[in-house]
XYZ file of C-alpha atoms in Angstrom:
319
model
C 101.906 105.063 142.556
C 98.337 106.218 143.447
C 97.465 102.995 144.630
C 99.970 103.014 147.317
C 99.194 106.275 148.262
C 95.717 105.622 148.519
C 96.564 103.131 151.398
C 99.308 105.106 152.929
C 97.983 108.144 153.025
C 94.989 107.450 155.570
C 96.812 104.653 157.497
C 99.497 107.483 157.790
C 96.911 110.292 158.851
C 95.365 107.717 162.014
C 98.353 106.889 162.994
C 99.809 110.405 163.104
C 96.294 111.991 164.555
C 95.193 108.816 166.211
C 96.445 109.708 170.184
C 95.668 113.379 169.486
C 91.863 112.439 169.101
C 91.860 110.183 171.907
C 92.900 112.523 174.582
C 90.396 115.011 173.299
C 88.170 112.161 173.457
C 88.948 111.772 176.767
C 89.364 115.023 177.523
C 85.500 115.800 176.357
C 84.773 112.598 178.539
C 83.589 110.515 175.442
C 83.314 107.462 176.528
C 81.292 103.860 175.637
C 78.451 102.875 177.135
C 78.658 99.212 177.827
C 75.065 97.100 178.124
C 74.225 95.706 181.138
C 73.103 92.591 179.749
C 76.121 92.196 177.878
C 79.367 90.019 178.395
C 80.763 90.603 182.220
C 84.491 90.806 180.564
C 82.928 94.245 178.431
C 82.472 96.334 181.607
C 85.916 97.121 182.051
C 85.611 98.762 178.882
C 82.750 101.332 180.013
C 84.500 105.092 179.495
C 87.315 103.802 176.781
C 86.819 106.766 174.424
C 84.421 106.070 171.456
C 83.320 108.118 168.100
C 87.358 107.588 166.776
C 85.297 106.886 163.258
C 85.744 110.715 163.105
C 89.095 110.117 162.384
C 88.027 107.493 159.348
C 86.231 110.007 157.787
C 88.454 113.058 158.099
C 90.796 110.431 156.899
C 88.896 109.031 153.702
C 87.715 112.516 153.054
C 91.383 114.377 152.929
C 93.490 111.514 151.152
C 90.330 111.724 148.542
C 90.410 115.276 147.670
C 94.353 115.124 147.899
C 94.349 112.246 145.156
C 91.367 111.370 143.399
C 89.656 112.605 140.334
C 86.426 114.198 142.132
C 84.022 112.496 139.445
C 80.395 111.848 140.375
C 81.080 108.658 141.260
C 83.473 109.542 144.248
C 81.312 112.784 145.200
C 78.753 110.212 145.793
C 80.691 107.637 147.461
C 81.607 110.506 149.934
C 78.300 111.455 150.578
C 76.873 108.151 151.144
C 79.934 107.484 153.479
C 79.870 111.056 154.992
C 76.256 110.856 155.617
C 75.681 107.741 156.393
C 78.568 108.902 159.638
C 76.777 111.682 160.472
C 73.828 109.668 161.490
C 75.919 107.569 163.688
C 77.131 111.006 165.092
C 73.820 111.830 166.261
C 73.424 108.148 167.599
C 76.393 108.930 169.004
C 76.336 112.070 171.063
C 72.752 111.153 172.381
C 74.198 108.323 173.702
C 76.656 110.147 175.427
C 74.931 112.866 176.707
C 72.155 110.624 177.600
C 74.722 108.034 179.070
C 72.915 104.989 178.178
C 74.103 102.358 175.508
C 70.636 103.169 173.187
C 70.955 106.511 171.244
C 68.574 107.541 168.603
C 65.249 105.771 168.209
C 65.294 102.555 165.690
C 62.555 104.374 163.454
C 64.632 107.524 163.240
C 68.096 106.387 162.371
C 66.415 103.694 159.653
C 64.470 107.014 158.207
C 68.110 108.326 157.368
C 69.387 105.623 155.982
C 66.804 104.741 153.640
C 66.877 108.253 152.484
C 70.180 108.758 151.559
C 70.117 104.716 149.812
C 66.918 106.418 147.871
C 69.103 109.201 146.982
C 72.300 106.860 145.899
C 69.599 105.215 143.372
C 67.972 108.198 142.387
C 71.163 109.165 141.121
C 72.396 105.759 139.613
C 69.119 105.384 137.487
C 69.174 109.213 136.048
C 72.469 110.454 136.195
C 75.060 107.150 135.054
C 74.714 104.612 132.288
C 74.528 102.197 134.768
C 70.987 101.579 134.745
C 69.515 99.021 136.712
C 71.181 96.339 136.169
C 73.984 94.100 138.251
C 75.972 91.751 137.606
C 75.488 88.324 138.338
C 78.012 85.902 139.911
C 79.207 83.265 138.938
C 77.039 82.819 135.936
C 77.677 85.843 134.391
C 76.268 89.000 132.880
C 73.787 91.450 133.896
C 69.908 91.170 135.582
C 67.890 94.002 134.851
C 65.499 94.414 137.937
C 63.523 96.692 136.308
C 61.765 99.596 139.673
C 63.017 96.659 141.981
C 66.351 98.342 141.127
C 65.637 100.945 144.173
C 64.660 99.012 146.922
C 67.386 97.333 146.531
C 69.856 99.401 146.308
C 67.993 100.639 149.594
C 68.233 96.933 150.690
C 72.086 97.177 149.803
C 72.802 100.336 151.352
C 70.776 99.703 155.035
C 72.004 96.064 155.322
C 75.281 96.593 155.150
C 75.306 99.848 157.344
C 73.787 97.927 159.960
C 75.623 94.894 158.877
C 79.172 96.996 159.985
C 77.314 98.560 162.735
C 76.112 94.906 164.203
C 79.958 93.482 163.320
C 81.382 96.618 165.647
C 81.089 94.957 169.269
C 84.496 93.495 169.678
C 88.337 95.135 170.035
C 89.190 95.214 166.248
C 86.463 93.177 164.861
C 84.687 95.152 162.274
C 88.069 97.597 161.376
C 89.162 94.135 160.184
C 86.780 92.394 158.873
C 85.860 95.505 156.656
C 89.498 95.941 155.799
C 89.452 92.752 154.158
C 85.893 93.136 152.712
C 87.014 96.303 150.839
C 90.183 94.851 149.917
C 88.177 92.643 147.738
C 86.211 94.595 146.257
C 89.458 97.088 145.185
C 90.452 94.046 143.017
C 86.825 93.011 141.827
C 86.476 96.456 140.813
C 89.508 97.542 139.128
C 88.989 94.127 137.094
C 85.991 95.870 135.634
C 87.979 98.924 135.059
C 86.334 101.745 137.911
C 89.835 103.138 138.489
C 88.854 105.786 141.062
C 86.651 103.812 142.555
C 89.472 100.983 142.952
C 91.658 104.160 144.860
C 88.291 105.007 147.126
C 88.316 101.212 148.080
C 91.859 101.126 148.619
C 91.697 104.142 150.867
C 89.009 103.112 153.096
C 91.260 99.987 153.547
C 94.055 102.248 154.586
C 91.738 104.121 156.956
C 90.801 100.673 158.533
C 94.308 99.744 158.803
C 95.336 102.772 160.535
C 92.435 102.236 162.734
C 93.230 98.780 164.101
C 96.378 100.329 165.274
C 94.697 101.924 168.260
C 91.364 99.256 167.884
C 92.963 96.469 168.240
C 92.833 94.135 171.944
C 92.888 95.534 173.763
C 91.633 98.949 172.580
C 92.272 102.541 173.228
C 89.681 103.606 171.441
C 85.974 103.064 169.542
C 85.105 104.183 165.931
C 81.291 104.175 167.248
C 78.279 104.579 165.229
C 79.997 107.663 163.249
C 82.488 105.104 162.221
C 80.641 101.609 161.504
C 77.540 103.603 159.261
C 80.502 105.596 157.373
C 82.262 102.371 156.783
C 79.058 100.481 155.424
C 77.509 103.517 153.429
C 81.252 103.091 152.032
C 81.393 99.543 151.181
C 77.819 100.224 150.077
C 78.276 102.730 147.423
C 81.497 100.981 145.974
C 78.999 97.781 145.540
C 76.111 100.342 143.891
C 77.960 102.294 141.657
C 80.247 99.342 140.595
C 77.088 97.031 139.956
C 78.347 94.585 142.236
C 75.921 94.589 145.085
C 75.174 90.568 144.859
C 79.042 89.848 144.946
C 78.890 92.003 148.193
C 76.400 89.359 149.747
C 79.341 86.832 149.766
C 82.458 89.018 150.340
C 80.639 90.615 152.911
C 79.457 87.367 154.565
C 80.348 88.017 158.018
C 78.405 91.403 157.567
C 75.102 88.597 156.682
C 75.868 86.033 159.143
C 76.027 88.711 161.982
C 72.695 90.396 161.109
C 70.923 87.333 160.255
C 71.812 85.867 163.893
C 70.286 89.051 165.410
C 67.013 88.735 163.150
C 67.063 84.727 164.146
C 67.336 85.734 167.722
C 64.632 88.293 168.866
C 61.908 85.711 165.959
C 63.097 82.872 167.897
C 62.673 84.989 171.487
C 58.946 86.094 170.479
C 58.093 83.067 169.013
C 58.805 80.752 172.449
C 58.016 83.222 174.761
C 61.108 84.138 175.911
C 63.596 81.309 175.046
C 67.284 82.191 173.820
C 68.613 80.285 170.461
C 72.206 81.776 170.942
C 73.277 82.958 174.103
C 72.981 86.572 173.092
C 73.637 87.565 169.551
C 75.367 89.031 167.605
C 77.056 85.994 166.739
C 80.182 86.789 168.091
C 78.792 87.564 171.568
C 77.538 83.873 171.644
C 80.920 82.632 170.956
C 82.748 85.035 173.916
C 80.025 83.875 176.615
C 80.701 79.785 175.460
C 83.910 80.987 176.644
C 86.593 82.076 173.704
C 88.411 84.534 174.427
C 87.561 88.053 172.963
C 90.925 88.365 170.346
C 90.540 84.317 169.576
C 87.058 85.317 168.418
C 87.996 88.286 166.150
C 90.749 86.003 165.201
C 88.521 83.572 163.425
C 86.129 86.001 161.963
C 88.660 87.513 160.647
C 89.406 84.194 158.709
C 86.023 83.452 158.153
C 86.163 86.829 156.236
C 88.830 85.738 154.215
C 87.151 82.673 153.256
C 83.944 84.366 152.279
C 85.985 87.526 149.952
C 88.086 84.614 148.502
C 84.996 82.697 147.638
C 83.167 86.328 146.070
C 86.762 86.837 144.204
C 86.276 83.492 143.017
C 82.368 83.587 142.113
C 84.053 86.636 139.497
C 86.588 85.245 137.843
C 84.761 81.829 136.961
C 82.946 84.335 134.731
C-alpha cells in the first residue's frame, strides 16, 4: 500500500496546491526571464510564473515524513534534494529581482554543489557499510575506487544537478524525462532490496507527475532552478546511497546527452573562433530552431528516455 501512496500522495498535494502557488506566483510577480538569444517562439513565455519546484519539495518533503521510515538514508536524500533546491532558490530570486535570465555567478552556485556532494560522501564512506564501492553493469559486482570514491560521488551529484537543470528549457521536458528516470531507478533499487529508498524514488515520481499537470504545453507554470537542482540532488542521492551511480549514466542518458551538447558547443565555439556546431544547445534548442515543434520535441525525448532507462534496467538484470 505504501507504494501507491508514495505516488499519490505528492501527485495529489500539486494538484490540490498547484493553482494556489501560481497566483501567489503571480501575485508576487514571479515570472521567467526568457534569453534574448534564445528561440523567438520562447518570448511569449517571458512573465509565466517560475520557482513552482517549491511545490516539489514541500511535496517530497511532507509525503516523506507522513510515510517513510526517517533512516539516515532518507534524512540524507532530503538534504541533498532540499539543499541542492535551495541553491536554485537563490539562483532564483536574483534572477528575479535582478530581472535578467543569469542569476548567481557560475563559480558560486558550483561551490554549493560540490559541497553538499562532499558532504553526501563524507557520510557514505564513515557512516554506512557501503563503502566505496558501486556496482558495475552489466558485468556484475562491485569496483572499489578506493579516495576516487569522492570525487565521484561529487562528479555524480554536480552532473546530474546540472544535467536536470540543462534538461529544464522546454514546457514539460525535464518533469518528464526525470519522472521516467526515477521510475527506473524505484525498480533497480527495490531489486537490491533499499525499501525506503524505493518509496523516496517513487515519491519524487509522484511529485513530477503532479507537476506536468500544470508544466505541461503549454505551461502555467516553471519549477525553476529551486526545482531542477532539487530534482537532480534527488536522483543523485538515490544513485549514491544505492551504489548505482554508473547505472545512472545510462538511465539518465538524456541528462548526458544534454550536458555533453552544451560542453561540445562553447569547445567547438572557442576553438573556430566563433563558429556554431548546433544551432544553439542544449540539444533540444537545436532541434526547435530546425523547426519541430516545441511538444513534438519533448515528445521524443521523452522516448529517447525510455529507451535509455529500459536499456540501464536491462544492463541490471543481465547480471
Amino acid at each position: 500500500m505504501r507504494y501507491y501512496l508514495a505516488v499519490i500522495f505528492p501527485f495529489f498535494i500539486l494538484l490540490l496546491l498547484g493553482p494556489t502557488l501560481i497566483r501567489v506566483l503571480e501575485f508576487l510577480n514571479y515570472g521567467q526571464q526568457i534569453r534574448d538569444e534564445g528561440p523567438k517562439s520562447h518570448l511569449k513565455k517571458k512573465g509565466i510564473p517560475t520557482m513552482g519546484g517549491i511545490l516539489i519539495i514541500l511535496a517530497i518533503l511532507i509525503t516523506a515524513l507522513l510515510i517513510l521510515d526517517l533512516s539516515s538514508y532518507i534524512i540524507w536524500a532530503l538534504i541533498i534534494t532540499i539543499g541542492m533546491g535551495l541553491l536554485g532558490f537563490l539562483d532564483d530570486i536574483i534572477k528575479i529581482r535582478s530581472r535578467r535570465s543569469l542569476g548567481l555567478k557560475a563559480r558560486e552556485k558550483l561551490i554549493g554543489q560540490v559541497l553538499f556532494a562532499l558532504l553526501l560522501a563524507v557520510y557514505v564512506y564513515l557512516f554506512t557499510d557501503l563503502g566505496t564501492f558501486v556496482i558495475l553493469p552489466i558485468k556484475g559486482g562491485y569496483i572499489n575506487l578506493g579516495y576516487w570514491f569522492f570525487p565521484f560521488v561529487i562528479f555524480t551529484v554536480v552532473g546530474t544537478a546540472n544535467g536536470v537543470n540543462l534538461t529544464d528549457g522546454l514546457d514539460g521536458l525535464a518533469s518528464g524525462v526525470t519522472l521516467i528516470v526515477v521510475s527506473s531507478l524505484a525498480v533497480l533499487i527495490s531489486a537490491l532490496g533499499y525499501g525506503q529508498l524505493t518509496l523516496f524514488a517513487l515519491i519524487v515520481a509522484g511529485a513530477c507527475l503532479g507537476f506536468i499537470w500544470y508544466n505541461s504545453y503549454p505551461a502555467q507554470v516553471f519549477m525553476g532552478d529551486v526545482g531542477s537542482l532539487a530534482l537532480g540532488g534527488a536522483v543523485a542521492s538515490l544513485a549514491v546511497l544505492s551504489q548505482t551511480e554508473l547505472f545512472l549514466l545510462i538511465i539518465g542518458g538524456i541528462y548526458v546527452v544534454e550536458t555533453l551538447s552544451v560542453m561540445i558547443q562553447v569547445s567547438y565555439f572557442r576553438c573556430t573562433g566563433g563558429a556554431r556546431l548546433f544551432k544553439m544547445s542544449p540539444l533540444h534548442h537545436h532541434y526547435e530552431l530546425a523547426g519541430l515543434a516545441e511538444s513534438k520535441v519533448v515528445a521524443r525525448f521523452w522516448i529517447l528516455a525510455l529507451i535509455f532507462a529500459l536499456m540501464g534496467l536491462a544492463s541490471f538484470y543481465v547480471i
